[in-house]
mmCIF file of C-alpha atoms in Angstrom:
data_model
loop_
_atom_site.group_PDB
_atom_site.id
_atom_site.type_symbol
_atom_site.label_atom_id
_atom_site.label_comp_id
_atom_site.label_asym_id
_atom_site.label_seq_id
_atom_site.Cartn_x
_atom_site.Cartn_y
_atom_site.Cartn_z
ATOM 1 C CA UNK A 1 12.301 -13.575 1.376
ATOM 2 C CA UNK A 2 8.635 -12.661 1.930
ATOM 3 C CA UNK A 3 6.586 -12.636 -0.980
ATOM 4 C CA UNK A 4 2.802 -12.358 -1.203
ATOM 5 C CA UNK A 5 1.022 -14.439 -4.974
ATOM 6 C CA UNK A 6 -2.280 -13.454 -6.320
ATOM 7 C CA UNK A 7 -2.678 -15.892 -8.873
ATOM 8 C CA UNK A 8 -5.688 -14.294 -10.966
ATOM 9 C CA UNK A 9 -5.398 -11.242 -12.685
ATOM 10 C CA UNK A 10 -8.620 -10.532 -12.931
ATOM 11 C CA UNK A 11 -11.883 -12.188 -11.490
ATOM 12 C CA UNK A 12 -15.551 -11.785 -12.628
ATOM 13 C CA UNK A 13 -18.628 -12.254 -10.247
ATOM 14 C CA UNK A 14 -22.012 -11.730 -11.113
ATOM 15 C CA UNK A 15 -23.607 -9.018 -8.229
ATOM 16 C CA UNK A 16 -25.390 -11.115 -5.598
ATOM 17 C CA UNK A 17 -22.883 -13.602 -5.525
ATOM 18 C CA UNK A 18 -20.432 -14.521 -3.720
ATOM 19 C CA UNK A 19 -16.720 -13.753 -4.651
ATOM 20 C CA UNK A 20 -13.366 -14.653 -3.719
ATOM 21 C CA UNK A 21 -9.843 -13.325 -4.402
ATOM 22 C CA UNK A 22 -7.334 -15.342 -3.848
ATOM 23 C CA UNK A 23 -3.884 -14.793 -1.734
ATOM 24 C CA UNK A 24 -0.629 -16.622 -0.496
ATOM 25 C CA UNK A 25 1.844 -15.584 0.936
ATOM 26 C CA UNK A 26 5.567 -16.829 1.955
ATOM 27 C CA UNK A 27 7.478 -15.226 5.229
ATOM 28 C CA UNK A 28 9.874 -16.909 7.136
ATOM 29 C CA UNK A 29 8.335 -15.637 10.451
ATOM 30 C CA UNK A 30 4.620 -15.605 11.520
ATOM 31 C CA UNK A 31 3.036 -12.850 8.774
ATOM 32 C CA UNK A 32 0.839 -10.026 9.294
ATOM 33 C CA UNK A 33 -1.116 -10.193 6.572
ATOM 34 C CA UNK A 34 -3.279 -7.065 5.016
ATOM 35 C CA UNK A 35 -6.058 -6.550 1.764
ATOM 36 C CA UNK A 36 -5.950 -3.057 0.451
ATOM 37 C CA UNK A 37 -8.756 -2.025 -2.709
ATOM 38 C CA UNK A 38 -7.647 0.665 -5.215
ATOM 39 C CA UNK A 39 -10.295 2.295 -6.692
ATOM 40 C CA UNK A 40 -9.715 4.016 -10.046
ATOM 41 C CA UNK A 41 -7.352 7.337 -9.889
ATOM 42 C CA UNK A 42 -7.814 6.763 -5.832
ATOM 43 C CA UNK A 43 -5.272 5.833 -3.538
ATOM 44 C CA UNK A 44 -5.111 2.669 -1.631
ATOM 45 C CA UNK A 45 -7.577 1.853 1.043
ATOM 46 C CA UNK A 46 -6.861 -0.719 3.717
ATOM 47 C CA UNK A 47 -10.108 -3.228 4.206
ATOM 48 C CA UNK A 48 -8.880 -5.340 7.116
ATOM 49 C CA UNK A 49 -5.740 -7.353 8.567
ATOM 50 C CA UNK A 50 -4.868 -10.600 9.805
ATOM 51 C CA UNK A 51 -2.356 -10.114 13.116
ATOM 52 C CA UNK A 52 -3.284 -13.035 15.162
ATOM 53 C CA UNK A 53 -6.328 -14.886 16.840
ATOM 54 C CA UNK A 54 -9.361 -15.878 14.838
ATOM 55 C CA UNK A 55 -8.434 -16.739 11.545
ATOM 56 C CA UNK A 56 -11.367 -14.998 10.169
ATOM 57 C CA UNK A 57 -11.218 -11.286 10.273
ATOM 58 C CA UNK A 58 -13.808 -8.947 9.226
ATOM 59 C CA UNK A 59 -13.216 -5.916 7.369
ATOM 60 C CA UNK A 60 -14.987 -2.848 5.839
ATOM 61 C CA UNK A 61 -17.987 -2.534 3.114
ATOM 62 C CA UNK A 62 -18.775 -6.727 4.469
ATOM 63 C CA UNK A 63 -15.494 -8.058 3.085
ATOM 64 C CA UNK A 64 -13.662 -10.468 5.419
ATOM 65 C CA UNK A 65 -10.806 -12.781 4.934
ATOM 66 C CA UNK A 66 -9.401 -16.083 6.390
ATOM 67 C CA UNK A 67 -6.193 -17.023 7.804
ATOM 68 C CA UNK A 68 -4.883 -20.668 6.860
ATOM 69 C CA UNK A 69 -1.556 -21.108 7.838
ATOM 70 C CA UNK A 70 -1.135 -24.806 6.769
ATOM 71 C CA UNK A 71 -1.850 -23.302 3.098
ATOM 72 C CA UNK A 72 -0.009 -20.005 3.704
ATOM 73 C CA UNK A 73 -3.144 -18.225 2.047
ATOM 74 C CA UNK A 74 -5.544 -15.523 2.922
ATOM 75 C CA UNK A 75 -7.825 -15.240 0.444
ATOM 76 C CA UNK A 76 -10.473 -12.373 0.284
ATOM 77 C CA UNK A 77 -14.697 -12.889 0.566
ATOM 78 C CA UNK A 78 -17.751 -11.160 0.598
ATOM 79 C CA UNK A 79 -20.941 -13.691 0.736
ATOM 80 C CA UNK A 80 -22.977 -11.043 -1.717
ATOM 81 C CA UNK A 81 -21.108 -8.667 -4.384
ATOM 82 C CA UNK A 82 -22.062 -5.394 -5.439
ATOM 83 C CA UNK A 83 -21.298 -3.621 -8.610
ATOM 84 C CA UNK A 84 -19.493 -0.622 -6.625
ATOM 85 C CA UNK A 85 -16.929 -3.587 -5.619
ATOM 86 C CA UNK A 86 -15.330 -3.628 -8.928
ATOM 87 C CA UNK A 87 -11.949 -1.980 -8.094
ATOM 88 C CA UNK A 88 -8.165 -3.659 -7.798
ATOM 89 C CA UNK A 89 -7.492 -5.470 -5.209
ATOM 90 C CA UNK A 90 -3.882 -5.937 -3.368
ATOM 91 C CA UNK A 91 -3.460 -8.691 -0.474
ATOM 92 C CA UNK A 92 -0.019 -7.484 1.024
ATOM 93 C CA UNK A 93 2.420 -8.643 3.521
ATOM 94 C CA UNK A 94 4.452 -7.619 6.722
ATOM 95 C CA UNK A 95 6.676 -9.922 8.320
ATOM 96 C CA UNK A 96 6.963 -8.683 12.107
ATOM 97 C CA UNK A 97 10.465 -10.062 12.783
ATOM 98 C CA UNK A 98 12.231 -7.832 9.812
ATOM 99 C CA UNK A 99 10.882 -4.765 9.328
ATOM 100 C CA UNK A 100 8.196 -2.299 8.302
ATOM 101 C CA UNK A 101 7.360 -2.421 4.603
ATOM 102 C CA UNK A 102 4.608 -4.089 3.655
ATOM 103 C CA UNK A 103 5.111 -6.279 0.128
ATOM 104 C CA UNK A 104 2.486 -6.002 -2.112
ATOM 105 C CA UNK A 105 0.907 -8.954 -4.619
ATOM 106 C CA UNK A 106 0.600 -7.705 -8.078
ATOM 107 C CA UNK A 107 -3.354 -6.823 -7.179
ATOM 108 C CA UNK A 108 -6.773 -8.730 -8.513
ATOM 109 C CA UNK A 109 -8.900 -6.851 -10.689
ATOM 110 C CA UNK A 110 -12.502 -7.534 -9.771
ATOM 111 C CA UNK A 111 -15.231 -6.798 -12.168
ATOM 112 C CA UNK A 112 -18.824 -7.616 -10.521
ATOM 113 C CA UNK A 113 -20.937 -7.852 -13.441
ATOM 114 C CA UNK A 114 -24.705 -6.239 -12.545
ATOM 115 C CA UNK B 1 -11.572 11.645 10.259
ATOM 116 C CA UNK B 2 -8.385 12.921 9.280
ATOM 117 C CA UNK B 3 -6.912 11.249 6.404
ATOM 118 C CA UNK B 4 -3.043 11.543 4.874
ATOM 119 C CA UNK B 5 -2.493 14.441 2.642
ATOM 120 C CA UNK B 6 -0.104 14.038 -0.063
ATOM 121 C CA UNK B 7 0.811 17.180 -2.653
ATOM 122 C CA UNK B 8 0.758 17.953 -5.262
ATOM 123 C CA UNK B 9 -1.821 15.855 -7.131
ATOM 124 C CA UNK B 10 -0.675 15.759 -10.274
ATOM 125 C CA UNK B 11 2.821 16.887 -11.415
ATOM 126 C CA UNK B 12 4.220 17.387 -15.047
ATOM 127 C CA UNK B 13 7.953 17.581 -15.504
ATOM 128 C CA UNK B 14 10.226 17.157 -18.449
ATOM 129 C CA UNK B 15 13.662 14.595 -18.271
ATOM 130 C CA UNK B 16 16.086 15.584 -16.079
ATOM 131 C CA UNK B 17 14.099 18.109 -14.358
ATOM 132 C CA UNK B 18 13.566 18.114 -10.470
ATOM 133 C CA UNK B 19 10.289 17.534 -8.608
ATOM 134 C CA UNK B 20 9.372 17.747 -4.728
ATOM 135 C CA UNK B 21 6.675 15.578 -3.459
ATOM 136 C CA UNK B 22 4.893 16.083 0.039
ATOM 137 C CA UNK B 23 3.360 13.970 2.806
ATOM 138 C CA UNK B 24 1.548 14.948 5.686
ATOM 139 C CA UNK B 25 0.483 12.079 7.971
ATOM 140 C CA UNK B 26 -2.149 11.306 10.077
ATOM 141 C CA UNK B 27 -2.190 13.396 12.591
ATOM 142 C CA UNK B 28 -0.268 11.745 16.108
ATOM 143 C CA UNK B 29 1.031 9.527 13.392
ATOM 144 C CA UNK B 30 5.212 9.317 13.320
ATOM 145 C CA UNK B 31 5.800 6.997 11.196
ATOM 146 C CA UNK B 32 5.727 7.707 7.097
ATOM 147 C CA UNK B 33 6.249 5.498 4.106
ATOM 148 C CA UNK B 34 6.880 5.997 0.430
ATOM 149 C CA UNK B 35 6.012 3.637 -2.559
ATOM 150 C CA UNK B 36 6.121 3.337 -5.920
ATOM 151 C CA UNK B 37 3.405 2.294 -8.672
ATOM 152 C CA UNK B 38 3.705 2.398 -11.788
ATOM 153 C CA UNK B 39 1.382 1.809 -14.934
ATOM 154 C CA UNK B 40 0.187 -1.223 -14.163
ATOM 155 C CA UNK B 41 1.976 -2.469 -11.436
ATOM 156 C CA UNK B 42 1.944 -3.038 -7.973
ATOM 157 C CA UNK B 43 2.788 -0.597 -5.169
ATOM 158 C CA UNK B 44 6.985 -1.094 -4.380
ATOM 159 C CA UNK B 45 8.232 0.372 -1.444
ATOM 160 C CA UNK B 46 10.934 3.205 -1.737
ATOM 161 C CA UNK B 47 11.832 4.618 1.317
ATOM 162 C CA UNK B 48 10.462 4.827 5.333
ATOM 163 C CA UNK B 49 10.659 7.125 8.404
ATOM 164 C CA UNK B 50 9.916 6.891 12.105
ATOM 165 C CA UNK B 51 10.708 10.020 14.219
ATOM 166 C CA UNK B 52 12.536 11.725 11.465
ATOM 167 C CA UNK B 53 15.180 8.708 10.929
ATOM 168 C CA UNK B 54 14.987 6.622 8.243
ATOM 169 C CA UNK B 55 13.879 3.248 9.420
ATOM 170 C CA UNK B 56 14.037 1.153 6.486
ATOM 171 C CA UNK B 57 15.166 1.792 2.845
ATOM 172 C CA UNK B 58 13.563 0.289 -0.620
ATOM 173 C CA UNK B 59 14.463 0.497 -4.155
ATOM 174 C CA UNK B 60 14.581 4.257 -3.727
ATOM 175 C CA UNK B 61 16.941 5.330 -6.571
ATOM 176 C CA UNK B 62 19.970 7.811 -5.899
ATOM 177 C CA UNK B 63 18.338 10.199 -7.908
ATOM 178 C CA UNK B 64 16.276 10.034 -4.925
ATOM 179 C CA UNK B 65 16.040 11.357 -1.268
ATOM 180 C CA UNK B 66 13.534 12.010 1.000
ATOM 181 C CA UNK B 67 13.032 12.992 5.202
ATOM 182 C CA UNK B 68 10.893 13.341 7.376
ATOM 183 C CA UNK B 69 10.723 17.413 9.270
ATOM 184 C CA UNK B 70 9.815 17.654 12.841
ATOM 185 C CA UNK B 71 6.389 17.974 12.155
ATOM 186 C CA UNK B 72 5.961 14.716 10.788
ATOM 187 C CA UNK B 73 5.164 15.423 7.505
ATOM 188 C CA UNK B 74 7.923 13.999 4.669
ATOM 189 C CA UNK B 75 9.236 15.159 0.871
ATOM 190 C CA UNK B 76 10.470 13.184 -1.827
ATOM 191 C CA UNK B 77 12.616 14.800 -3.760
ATOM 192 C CA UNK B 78 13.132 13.893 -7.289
ATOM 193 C CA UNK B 79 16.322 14.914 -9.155
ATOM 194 C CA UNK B 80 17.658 14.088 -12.795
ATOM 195 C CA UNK B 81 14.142 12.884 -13.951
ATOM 196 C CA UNK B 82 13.552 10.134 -16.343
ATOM 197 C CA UNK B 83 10.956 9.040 -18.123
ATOM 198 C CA UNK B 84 10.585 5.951 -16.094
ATOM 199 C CA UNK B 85 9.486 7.848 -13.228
ATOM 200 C CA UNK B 86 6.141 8.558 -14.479
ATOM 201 C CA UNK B 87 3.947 6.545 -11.469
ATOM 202 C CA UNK B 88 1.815 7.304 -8.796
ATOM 203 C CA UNK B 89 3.532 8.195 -5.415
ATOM 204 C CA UNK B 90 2.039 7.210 -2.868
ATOM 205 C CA UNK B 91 2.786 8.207 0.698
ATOM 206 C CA UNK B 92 1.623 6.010 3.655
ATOM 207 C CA UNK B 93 1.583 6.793 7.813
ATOM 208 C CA UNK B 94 1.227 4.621 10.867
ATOM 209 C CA UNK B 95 1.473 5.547 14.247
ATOM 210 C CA UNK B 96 4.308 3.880 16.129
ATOM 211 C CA UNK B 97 4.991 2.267 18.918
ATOM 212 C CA UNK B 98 7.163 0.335 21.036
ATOM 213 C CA UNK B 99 8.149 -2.874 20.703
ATOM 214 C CA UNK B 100 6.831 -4.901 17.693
ATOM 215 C CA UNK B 101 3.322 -3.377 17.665
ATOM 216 C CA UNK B 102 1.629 -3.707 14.447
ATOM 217 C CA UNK B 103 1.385 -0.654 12.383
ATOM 218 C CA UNK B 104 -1.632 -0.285 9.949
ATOM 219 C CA UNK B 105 -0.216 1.581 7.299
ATOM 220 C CA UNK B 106 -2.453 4.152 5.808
ATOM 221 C CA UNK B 107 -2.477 5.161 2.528
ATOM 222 C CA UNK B 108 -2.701 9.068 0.741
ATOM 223 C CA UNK B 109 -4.643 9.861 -2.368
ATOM 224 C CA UNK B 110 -1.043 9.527 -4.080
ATOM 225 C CA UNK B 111 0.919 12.121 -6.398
ATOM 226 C CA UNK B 112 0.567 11.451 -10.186
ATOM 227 C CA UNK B 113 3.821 12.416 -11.666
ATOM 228 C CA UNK B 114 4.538 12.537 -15.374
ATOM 229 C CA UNK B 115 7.823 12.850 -16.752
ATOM 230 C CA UNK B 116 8.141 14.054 -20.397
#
């Protein structure tokens, strides 16, 4: 069954660092993977996708993310954080050879400290 | 750009009351999906449509139902309400396509519903 792991809860950066949020995943198939950022009392907004081709994508607001399929992970980056980064953060899931849903992780609070 | 609309906002009900939730997609978009959150968790998926059929089906509840009108736009519909339904409801859209395309899903602002 597909899954998708975010194994911190929460993760604290100071701003003008560098921060990652970590992902894995577990389809049977080759995965389309996706990061979405919640904002508080906002609705989900997607920041970038992983399809196929370079395993480093590049999504809004400088994040970007990076495809290793040997590790099954796709963890988020941004070289430099800013305090208006501090929002919830879901790494999600499609496989392309069941259906359409997209399975969510339980979402990474990130608090960028100023 | 256009963005999806979802309505109401907010919505109060008591138990066992019914509530009607809207989606309006993306314009061009024909595709529409429902989820879940509740306090604290992670979005679950409930319910999808593509060209007014449902395409594939969550842990929607039968207190549940939901379509999707000729205009694109959907409604969940809520029945027998229970305290546990108190969540944000959020309604995504993607535009589809032959084939095994990939569909970005795009998310509304979502409906905050709380049961009493």
């Amino acid at each position: 069954a597909q899954s998708v792991a975010q194994p911190e809860d929460q993760v604290n950066v100071a701003e003008g660092n560098p921060l990652t949020v970590k992902c894995t995943y577990s389809v049977s198939g080759n995965p389309y993977l996706f990061w979405y950022v919640q904002y508080p009392n906002r609705g989900l907004q997607f920041l970038l996708k992983y399809i196929t081709g370079d395993n480093l994508v590049k999504g809004s607001y400088g994040f970007e993310a990076e495809f290793n399929k040997s590790q099954t992970s796709f963890h988020l980056k941004k070289p430099s954080a800013l305090v208006s980064d501090s929002a919830l953060y879901f790494c999600a899931v499609r496989d392309p050879s069941r259906d359409d849903k997209i399975i969510f992780g339980k979402g990474t609070r990130l608090h960028i400290l100023p | 750009a256009a963005g999806v609309i979802q309505s109401p906002r907010h919505l109060i009900k008591e138990k066992r009351e019914t509530a009607t939730l809207k989606c309006y997609p993306i314009p061009r978009h024909d595709t529409v999906y429902w989820y879940q959150q509740g306090p604290g968790q992670d979005p679950q998926f409930l319910i999808s449509f593509y060209e007014k059929m449902q395409s594939d089906k969550g842990s929607i509840p039968d207190r549940f139902s939901a379509q999707q009108f000729s205009d694109y736009h959907s409604e969940l519909n809520m029945s027998s309400l229970e305290l546990g339904d108190s969540a944000l409801y959020f309604c995504a859209s993607s535009l589809g396509t032959s084939g095994r395309a990939v569909k970005t899903q795009y998310f509304g602002p979502g409906t905050r519903l709380l049961v009493l």
